Coordinates of C-alpha atoms in Angstrom, one line a residue:
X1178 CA 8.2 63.1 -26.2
X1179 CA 4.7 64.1 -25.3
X1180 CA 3.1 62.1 -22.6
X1181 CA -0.5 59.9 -22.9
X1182 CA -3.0 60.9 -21.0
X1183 CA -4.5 58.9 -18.1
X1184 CA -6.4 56.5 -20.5
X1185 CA -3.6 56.2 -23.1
X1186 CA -4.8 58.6 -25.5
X1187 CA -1.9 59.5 -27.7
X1188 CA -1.9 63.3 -28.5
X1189 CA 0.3 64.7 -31.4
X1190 CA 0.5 62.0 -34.0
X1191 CA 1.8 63.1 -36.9
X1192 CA -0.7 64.4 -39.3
X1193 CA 1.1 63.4 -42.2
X1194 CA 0.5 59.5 -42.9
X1195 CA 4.2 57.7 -43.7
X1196 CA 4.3 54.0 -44.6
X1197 CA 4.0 52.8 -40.9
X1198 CA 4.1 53.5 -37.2
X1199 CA 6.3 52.5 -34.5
X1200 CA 5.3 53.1 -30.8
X1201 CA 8.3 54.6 -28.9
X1202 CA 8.8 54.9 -25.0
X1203 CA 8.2 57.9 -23.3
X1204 CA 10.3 59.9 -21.3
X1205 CA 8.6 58.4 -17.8
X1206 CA 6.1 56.1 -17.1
X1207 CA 2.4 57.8 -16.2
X1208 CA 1.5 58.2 -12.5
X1209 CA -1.8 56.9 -12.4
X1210 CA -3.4 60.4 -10.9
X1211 CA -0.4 62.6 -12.6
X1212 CA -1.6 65.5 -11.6
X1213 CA -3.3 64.6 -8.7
X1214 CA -1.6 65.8 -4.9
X1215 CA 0.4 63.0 -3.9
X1216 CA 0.6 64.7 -0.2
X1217 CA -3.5 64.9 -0.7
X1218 CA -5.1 63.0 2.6
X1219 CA -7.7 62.3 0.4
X1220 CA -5.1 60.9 -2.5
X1221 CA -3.4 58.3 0.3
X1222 CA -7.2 57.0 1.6
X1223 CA -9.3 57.1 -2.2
X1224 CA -6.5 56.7 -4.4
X1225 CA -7.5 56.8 -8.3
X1226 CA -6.1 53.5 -9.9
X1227 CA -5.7 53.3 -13.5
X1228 CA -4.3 50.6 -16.1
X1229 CA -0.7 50.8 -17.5
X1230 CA -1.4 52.3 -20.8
X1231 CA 0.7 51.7 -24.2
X1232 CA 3.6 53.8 -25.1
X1233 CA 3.2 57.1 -27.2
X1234 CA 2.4 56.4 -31.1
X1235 CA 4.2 58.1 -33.4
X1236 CA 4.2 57.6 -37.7
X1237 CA 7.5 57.2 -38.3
X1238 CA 8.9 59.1 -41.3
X1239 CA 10.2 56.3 -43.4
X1240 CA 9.3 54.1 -45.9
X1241 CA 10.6 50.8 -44.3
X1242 CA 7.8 47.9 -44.0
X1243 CA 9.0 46.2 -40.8
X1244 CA 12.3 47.7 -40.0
X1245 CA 15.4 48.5 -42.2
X1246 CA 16.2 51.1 -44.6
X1247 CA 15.0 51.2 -48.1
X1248 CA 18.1 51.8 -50.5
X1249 CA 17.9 55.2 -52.5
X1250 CA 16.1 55.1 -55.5
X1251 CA 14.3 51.5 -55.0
X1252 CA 10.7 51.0 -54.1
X1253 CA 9.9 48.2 -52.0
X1254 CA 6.9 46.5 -53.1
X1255 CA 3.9 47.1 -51.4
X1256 CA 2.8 44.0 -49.2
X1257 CA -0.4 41.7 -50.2
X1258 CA -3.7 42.8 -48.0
X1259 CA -4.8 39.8 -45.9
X1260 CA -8.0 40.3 -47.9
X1261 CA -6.6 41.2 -50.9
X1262 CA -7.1 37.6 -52.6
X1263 CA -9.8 38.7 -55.0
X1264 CA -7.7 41.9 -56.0
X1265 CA -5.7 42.6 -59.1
X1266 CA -4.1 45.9 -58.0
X1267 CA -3.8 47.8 -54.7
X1268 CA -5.4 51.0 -53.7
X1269 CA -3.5 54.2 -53.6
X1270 CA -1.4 56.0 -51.3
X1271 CA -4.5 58.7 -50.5
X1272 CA -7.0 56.2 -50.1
X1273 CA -4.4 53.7 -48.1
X1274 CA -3.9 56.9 -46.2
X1275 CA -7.3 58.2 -46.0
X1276 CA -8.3 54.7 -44.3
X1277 CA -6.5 54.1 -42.1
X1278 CA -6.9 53.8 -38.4
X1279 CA -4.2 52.4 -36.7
X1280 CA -3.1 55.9 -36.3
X1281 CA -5.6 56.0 -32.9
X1282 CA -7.2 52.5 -32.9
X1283 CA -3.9 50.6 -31.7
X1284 CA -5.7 51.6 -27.9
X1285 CA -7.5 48.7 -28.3
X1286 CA -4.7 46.3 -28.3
X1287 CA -4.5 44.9 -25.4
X1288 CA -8.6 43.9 -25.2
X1289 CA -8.0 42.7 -29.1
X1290 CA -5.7 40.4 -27.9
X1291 CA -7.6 39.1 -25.2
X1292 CA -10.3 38.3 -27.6
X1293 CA -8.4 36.7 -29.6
X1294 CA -6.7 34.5 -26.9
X1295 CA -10.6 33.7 -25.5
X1296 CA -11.4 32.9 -29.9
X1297 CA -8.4 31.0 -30.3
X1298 CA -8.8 28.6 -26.9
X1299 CA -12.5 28.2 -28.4
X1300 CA -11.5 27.1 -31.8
X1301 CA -9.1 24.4 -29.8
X1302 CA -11.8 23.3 -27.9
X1303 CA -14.4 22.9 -30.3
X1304 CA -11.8 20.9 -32.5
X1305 CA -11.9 23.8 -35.4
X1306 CA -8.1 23.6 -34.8
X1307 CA -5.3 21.8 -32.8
X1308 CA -4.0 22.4 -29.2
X1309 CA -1.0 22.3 -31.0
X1310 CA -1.8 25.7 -33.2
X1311 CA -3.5 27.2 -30.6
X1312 CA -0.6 26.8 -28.0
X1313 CA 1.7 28.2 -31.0
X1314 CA -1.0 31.5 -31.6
X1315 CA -1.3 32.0 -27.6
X1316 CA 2.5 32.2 -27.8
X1317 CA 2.9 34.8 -30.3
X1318 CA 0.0 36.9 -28.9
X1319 CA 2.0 37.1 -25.6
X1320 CA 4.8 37.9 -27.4
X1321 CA 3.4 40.2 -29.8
X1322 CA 1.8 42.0 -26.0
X1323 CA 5.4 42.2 -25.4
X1324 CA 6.8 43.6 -27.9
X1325 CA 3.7 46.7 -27.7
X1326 CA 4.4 47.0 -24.0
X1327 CA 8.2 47.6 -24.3
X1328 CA 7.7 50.0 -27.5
X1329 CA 9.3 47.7 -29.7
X1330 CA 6.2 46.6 -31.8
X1331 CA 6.3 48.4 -35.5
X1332 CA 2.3 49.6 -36.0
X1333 CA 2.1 50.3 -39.9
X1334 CA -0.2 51.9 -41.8
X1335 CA -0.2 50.2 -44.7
X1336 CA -1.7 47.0 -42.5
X1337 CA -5.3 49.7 -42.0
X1338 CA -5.9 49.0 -38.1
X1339 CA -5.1 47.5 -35.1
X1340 CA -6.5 44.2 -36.2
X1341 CA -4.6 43.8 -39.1
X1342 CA -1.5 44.9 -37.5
X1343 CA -1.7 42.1 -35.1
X1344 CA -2.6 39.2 -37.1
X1345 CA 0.1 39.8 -39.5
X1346 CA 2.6 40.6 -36.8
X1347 CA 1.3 36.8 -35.6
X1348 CA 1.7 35.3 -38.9
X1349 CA 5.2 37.2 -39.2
X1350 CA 5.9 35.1 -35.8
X1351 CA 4.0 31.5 -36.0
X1352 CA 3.5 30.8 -39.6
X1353 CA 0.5 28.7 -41.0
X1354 CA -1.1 28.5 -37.2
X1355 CA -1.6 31.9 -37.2
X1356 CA -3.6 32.0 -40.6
X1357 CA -6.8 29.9 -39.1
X1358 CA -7.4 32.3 -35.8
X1359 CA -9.4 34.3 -37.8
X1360 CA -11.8 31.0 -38.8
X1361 CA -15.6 32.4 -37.8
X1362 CA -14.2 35.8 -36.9
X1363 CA -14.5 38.9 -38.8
X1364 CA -13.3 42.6 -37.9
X1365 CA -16.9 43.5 -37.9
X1366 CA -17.7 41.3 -34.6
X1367 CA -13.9 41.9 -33.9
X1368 CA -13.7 45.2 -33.4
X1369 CA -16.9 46.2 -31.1
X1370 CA -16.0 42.8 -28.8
X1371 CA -13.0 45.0 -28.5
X1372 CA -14.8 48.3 -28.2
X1373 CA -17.0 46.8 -25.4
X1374 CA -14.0 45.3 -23.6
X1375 CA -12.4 49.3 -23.9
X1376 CA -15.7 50.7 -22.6
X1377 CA -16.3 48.3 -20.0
X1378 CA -12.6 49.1 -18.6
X1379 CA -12.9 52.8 -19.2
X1380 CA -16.6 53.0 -17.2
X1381 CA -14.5 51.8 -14.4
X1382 CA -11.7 54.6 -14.6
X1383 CA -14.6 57.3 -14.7
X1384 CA -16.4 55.5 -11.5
X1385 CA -13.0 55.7 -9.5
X1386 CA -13.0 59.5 -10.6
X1387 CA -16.5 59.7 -9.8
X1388 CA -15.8 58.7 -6.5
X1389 CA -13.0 60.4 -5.7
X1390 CA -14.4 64.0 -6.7
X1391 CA -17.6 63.3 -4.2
X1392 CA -14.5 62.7 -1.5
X1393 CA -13.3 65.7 -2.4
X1394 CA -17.0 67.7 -1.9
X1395 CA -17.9 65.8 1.0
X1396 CA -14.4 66.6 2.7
X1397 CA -14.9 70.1 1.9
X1398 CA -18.0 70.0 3.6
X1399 CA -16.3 68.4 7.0
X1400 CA -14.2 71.7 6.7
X1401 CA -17.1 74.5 6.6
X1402 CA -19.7 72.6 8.9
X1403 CA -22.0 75.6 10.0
X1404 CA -21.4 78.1 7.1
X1405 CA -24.6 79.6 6.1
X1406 CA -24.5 80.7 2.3
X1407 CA -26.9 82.7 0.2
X1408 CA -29.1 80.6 -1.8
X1409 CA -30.3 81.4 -5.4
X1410 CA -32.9 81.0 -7.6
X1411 CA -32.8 82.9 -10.9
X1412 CA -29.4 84.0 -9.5
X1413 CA -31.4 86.7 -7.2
X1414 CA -31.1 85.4 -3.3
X1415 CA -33.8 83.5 -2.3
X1416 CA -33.3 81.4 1.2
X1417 CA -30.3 80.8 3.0
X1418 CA -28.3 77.2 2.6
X1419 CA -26.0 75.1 4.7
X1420 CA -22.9 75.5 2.5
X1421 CA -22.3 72.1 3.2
X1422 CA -26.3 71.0 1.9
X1423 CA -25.1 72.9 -1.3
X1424 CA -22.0 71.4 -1.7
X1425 CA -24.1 67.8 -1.3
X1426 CA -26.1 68.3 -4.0
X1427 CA -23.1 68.0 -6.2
X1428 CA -22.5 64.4 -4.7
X1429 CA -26.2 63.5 -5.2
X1430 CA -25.7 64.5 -9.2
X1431 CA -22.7 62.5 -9.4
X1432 CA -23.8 59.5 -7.5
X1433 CA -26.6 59.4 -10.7
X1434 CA -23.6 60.2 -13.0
X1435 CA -22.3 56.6 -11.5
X1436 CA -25.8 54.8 -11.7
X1437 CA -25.9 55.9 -15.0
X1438 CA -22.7 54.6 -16.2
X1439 CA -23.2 51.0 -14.3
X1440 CA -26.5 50.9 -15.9
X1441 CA -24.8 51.6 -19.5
X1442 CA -22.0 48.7 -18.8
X1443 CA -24.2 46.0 -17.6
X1444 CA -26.0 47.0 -21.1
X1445 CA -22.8 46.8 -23.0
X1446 CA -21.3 44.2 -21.4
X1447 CA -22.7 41.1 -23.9
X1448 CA -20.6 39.1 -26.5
X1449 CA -20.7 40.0 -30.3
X1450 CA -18.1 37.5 -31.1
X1451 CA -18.5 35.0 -33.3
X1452 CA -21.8 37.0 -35.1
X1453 CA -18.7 37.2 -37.8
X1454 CA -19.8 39.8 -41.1
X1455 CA -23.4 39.8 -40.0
X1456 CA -24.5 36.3 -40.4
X1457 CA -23.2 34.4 -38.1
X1458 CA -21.2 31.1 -39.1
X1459 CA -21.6 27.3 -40.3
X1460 CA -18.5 26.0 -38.3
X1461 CA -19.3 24.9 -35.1
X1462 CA -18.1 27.3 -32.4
X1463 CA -19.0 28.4 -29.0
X1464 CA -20.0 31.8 -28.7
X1465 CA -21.3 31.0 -25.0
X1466 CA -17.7 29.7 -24.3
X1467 CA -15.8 33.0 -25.7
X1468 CA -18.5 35.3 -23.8
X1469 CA -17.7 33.7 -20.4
X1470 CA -13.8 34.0 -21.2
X1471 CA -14.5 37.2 -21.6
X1472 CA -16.4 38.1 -18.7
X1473 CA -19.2 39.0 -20.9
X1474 CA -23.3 38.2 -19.7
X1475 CA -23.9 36.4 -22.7
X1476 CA -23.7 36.4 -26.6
X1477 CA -25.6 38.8 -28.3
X1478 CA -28.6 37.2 -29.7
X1479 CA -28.5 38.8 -33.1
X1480 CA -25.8 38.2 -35.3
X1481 CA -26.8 41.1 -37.4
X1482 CA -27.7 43.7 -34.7
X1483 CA -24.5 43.1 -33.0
X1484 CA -22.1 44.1 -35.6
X1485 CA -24.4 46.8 -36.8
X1486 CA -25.1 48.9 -33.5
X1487 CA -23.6 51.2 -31.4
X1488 CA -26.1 52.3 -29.3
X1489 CA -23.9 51.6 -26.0
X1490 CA -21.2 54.1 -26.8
X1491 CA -24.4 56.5 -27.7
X1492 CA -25.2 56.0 -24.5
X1493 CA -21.7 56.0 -22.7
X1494 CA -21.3 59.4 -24.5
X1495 CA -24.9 60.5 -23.1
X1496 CA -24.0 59.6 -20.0
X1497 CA -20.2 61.5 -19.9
X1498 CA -22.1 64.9 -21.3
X1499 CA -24.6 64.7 -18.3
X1500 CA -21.5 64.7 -16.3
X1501 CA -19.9 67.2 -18.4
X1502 CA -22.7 69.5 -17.7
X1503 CA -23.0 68.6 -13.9
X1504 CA -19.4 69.8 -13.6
X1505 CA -19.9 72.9 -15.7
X1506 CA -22.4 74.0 -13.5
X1507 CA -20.1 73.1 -10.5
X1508 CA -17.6 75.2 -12.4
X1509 CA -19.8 77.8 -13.1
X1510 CA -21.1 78.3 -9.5
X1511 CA -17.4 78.4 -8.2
X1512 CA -16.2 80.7 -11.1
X1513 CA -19.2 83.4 -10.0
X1514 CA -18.1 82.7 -6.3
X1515 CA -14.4 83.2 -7.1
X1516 CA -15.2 86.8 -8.5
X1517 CA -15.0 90.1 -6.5
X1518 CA -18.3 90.7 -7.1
X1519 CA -19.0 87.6 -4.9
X1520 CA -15.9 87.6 -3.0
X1521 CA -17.1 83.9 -1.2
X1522 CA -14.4 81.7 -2.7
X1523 CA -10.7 82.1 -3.3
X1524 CA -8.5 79.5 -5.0
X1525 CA -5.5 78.7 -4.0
X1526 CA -1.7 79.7 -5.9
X1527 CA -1.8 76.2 -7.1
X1528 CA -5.3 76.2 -8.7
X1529 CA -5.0 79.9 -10.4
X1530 CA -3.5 81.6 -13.1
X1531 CA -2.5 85.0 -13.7
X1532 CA -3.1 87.6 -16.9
X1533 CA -0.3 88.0 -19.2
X1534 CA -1.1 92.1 -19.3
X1535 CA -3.2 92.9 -16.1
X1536 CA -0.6 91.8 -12.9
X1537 CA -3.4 92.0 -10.2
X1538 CA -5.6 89.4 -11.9
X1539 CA -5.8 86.0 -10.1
X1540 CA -8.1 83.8 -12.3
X1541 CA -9.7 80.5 -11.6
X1542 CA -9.0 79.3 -15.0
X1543 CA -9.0 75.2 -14.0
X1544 CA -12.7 75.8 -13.5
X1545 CA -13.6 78.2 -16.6
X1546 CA -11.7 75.1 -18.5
X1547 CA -13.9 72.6 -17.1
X1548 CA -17.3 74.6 -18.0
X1549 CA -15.6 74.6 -21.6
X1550 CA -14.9 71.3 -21.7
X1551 CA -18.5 70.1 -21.6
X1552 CA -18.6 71.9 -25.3
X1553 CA -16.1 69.0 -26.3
X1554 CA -18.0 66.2 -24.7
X1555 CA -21.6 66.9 -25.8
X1556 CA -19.6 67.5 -29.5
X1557 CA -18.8 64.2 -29.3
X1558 CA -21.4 62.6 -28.5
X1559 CA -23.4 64.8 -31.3
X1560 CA -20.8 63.4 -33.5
X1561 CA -22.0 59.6 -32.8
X1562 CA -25.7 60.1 -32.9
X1563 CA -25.2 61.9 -36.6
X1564 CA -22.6 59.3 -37.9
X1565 CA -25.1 56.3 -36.5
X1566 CA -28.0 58.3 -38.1
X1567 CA -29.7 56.7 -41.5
X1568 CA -27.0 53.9 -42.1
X1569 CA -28.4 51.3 -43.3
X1570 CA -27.8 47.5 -42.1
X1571 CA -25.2 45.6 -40.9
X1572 CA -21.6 46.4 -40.7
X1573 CA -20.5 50.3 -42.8
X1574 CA -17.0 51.9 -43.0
X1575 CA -18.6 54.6 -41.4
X1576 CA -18.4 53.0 -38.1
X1577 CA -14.9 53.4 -38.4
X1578 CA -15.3 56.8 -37.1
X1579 CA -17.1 55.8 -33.6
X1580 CA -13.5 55.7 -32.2
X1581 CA -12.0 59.5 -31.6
X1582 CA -15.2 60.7 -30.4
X1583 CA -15.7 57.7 -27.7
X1584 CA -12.0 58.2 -27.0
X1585 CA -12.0 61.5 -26.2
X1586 CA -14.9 62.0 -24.9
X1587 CA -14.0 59.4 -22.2
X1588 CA -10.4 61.1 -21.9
X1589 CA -11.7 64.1 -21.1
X1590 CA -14.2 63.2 -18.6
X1591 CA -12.0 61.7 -17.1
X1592 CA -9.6 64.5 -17.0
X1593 CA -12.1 67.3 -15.9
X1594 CA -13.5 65.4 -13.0
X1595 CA -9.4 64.9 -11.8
X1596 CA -9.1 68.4 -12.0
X1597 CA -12.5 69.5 -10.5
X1598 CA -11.0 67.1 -7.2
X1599 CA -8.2 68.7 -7.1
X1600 CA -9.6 72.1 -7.5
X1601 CA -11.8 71.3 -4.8
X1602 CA -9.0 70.5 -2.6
X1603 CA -7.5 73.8 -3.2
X1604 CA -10.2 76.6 -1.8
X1605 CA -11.5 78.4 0.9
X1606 CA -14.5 80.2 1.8
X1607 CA -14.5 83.5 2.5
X1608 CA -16.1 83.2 6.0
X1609 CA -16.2 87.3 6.8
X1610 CA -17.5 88.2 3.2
X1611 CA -19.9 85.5 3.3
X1612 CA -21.3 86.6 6.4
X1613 CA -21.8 90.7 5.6
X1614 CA -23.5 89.3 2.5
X1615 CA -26.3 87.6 4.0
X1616 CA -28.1 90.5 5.3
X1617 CA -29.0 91.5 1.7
X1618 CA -32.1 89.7 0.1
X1619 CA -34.0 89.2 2.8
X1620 CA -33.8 85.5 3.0
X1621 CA -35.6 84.4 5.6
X1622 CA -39.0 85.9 4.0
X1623 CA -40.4 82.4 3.3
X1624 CA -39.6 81.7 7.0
X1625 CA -41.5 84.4 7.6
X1626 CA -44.3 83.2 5.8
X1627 CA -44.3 79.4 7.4
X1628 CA -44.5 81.8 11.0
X1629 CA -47.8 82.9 9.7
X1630 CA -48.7 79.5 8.8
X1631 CA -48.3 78.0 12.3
X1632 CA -50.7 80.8 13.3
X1633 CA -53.5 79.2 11.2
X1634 CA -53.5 81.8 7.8
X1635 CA -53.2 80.2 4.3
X1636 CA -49.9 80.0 2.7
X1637 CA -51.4 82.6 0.3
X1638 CA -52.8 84.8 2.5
X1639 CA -49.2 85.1 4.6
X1640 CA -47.6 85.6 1.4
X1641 CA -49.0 88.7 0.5
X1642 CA -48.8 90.1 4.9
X1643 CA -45.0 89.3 4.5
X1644 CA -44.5 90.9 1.0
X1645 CA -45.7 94.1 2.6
X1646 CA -43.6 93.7 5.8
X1647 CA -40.8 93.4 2.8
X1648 CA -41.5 95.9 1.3
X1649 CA -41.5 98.2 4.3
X1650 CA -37.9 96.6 5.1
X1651 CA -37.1 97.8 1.9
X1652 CA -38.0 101.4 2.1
X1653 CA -36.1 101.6 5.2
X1654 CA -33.5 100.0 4.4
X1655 CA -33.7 97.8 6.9
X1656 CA -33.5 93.5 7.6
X1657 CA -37.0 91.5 8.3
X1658 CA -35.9 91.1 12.2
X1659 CA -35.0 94.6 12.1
X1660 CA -39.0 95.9 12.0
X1661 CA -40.2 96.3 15.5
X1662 CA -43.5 94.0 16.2
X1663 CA -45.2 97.9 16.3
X1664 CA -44.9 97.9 12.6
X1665 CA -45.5 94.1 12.3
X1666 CA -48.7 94.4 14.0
X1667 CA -50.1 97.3 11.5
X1668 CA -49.7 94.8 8.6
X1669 CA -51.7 92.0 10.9
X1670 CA -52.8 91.5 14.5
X1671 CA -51.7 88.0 14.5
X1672 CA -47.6 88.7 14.8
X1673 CA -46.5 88.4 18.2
X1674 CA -43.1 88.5 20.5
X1675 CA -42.2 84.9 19.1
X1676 CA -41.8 85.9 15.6
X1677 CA -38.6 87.0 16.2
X1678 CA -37.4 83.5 16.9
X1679 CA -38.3 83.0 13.1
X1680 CA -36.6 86.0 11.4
X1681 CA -32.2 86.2 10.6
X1682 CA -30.8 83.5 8.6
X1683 CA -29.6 81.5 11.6
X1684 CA -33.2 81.4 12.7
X1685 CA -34.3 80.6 9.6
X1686 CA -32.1 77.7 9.3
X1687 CA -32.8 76.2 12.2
X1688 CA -36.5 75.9 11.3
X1689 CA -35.7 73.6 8.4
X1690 CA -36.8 70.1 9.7
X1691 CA -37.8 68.2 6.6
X1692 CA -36.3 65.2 5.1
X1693 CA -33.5 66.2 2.7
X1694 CA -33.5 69.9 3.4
X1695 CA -31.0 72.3 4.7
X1696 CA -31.5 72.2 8.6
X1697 CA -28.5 71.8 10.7
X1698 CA -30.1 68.1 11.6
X1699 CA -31.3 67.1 7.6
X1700 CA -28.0 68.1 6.6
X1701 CA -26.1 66.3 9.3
X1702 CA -28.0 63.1 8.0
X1703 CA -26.6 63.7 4.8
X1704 CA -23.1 64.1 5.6
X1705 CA -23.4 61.0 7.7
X1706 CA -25.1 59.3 5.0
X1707 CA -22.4 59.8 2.2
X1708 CA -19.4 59.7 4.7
X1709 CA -20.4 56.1 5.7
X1710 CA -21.3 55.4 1.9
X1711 CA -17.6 56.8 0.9
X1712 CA -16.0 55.4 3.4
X1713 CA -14.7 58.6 5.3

């Protein structure tokens, strides 16, 4: 039995379509941060916490319609669509088949049957039907939430989608009752109320993981307070960095990553139930009164425009590839670092793979994966904006197809920050290399240069007297600090003893004062900034 994934993706259906689908227990219930350390300091004080998700789907290779056998040589007949009255004949097995959803949208149960508790307590309440009905239909939704909690609940095909599945399952259970929950309902404003409720739910999963990967950074930061690191621009050296300022600029990118998201769920988080088809209803319901079950802002104002767009998972999805590429850039700075042509990073056992020919090779592969990844999340969301492009008004089948894109895309966020925390937690900095590197590139240059400055010569002008003192550094072979104030002097009167309290990259750190740069006393501001924001 294959396992789900942390938001209860189930991988491996079946791709051959049978008659129905049964959802079967796994082997073990999911740890909420499976892979996660458990013995992890950070794991104990920032612990990820995610939902119980539904048992694995699997199609189920029969031809049963609830459960039983069919006898050899005898076809069952095929059962009557809930919205089948005006129908003479049923559609075929392909296009049955092709349809279908319930294959991946069953994820939505458990927020489809809290709408439908919120619809149904409404309906009661606005006297559309009796306390009586609705304590019967409250009843079977529990025990229909049951029966898909313990694996025992038969999701068939044949019944198109989650939706359907439930309400006949309902019908199955209480009879007549069950037939007037769906009074001033449709599945157009049924299924994105339950889409919303999944994304508002999922947005705080990715948070969590949003929060424990800047943990992660900042505690790696505690660990290498001091380390000076070549900096890069172009990916030729350029000024030296506080390690631990680089490694904050990662937290500052996913602290947007977070803003982002909460920006998108406020957004998302209004009611579309009760818009029905597209037109609203004549019956006299309470969209204000399901909204507020629901912990929703509000109704939608538009009937129309609620069941026809989808421009929150556009930009959920926007907002997962901007943290796809955040962390492929992360991925790709450590993969560079990791090599022996940098030599500054080395992953631990636990974080590595080997080569299946070449025995030596020790290969940060979590991180190469993650830089992939982002591939797969800006696919996805390239697959929503093109299947929302040019169709017209309100409700289209097409929509049907929002669902494995915003699924995995969300699963796989979610998956690549775990990792990138947990890669984080598993490296060291190679201190010795680090240090024989930073000679090369003469990095305190611009340092230089602001020396010059305090001696009252333009910017410009010192530019061009410390490219020469470079350039004479270079023919001999030499470091900045190494040229005697002699030679200093030839390119321009104005250098005196003091300049040497300007030049090596130590110096040259320690003349970074302003606000947010990468001076031992900026930087400490930083770290105490985001340790008391983190709680750490």
């Amino acid at each position: 039995m294959q396992q789900l994934s942390l938001l209860g993706s189930a991988h491996g259906v079946l791709s051959e379509m049978e008659s129905h689908l049964v959802c079967t227990k796994p082997s073990r219930r999911l740890s909420s941060v499976s892979s996660l350390s458990s013995a992890s300091p950070l794991l104990k004080k920032h612990s990820v916490v995610v939902k119980a998700v539904p048992r694995v789907c699997r199609m189920q290779a029969t031809n049963t319609a609830v459960e039983g056998t069919q006898a050899e040589g005898m076809e069952k007949p095929k059962e009557t669509k809930l919205w089948g009255g005006r129908f003479e004949k049923g559609v075929t097995p392909a296009v049955e088949k092709f349809g279908q959803s319930v294959s991946y949208d069953w994820k939505l149960y458990k927020h489809d049957l809290m709408g439908s508790r919120a619809h149904a307590s409404m309906l009661a309440k606005q006297g559309i039907m009796t306390d009586e009905d609705r304590d019967a239909i409250l009843k079977g939704i529990d025990e229909i939430e049951k029966r898909i909690d313990d694996g025992k609940f038969n999701w068939r095909a044949d019944r198109e989608d989650v939706h359907m599945n439930v309400e006949a399952a309902l019908i199955e259970l209480v009879g007549e009752p069950a037939k007037k929950l769906h009074t001033a309902r449709s599945r157009n404003d049924q299924v994105v109320t339950d889409v919303r409720l999944w994304c508002r739910d999922a947005i705080n999963n990715i948070l969590r993981r949003i929060k424990y990967l800047q943990v992660a950074l900042v505690q790696l930061a505690i660990e290498n307070e001091g380390l000076v690191v070549p900096g890069y621009t172009h990916l030729q050296r350029a000024q030296p960095l506080l390690l631990q300022h680089l490694l904050l600029a990662f937290v500052e990118m996913l602290e947007r990553d977070a803003s982002r998201l909460s920006d998108c769920q406020a957004r998302l988080n209004f009611s579309p139930l009760g818009a029905c088809a597209l037109a609203g209803t004549g019956l006299p319901i309470d969209r204000h009164n399901t909204a507020q079950a629901l912990g929703f802002t509000a109704p939608l104002r538009n009937s129309v425009d609620a069941v026809a767009d989808r421009d929150f998972l556009i930009e959920l999805l926007s907002a997962n590839s901007i943290i796809a590429i955040h962390l492929s850039r992360l991925a790709e700075e450590w993969v560079l670092w990791a090599s022996e042509e940098f030599g500054f990073l080395t992953p631990s056992d636990a974080v590595s793979t080997g080569s299946s020919i070449m025995p030596q090779k020790k290969n940060p592969d979590p991180m190469e994966l993650v830089r992939g990844k982002s591939a797969r999340v800006i696919g996805d969301l390239t697959t929503l904006l093109v299947l929302c492009k040019g169709l017209p008004m309100a409700y289209n089948r097409d929509l049907q197809e929002d669902k494995e894109p915003l699924f995995d895309s969300v699963e796989t966020i979610n998956t690549v920050l775990e990792v990138t925390a947990e890669f984080a937690q598993n490296v060291t900095f190679n201190k010795e290399r680090i240090a024989k590197s930073l000679p090369a590139g003469h990095l305190d240059a611009t340092t230089l240069a602001d020396y010059l400055v305090y001696k009252g010569i333009p910017f410009r002008t010192s530019h061009d007297i410390v490219g020469k003192a470079v350039a004479i550094a270079v023919g001999k072979r030499v470091e900045l600090q190494d040229l005697s104030l002699e030679e200093l002097r030839k390119i321009n009167p104005v250098f005196e003893e003091d300049v040497y309290t300007f030049l090596g990259v130590e110096n040259s750190i320690a003349k970074f004062r302003s606000y947010g740069s990468t001076g031992a006393e900026p930087v400490a501001e930083q770290m105490k900034y985001w340790m008391d924001k983190l709680a750490m």
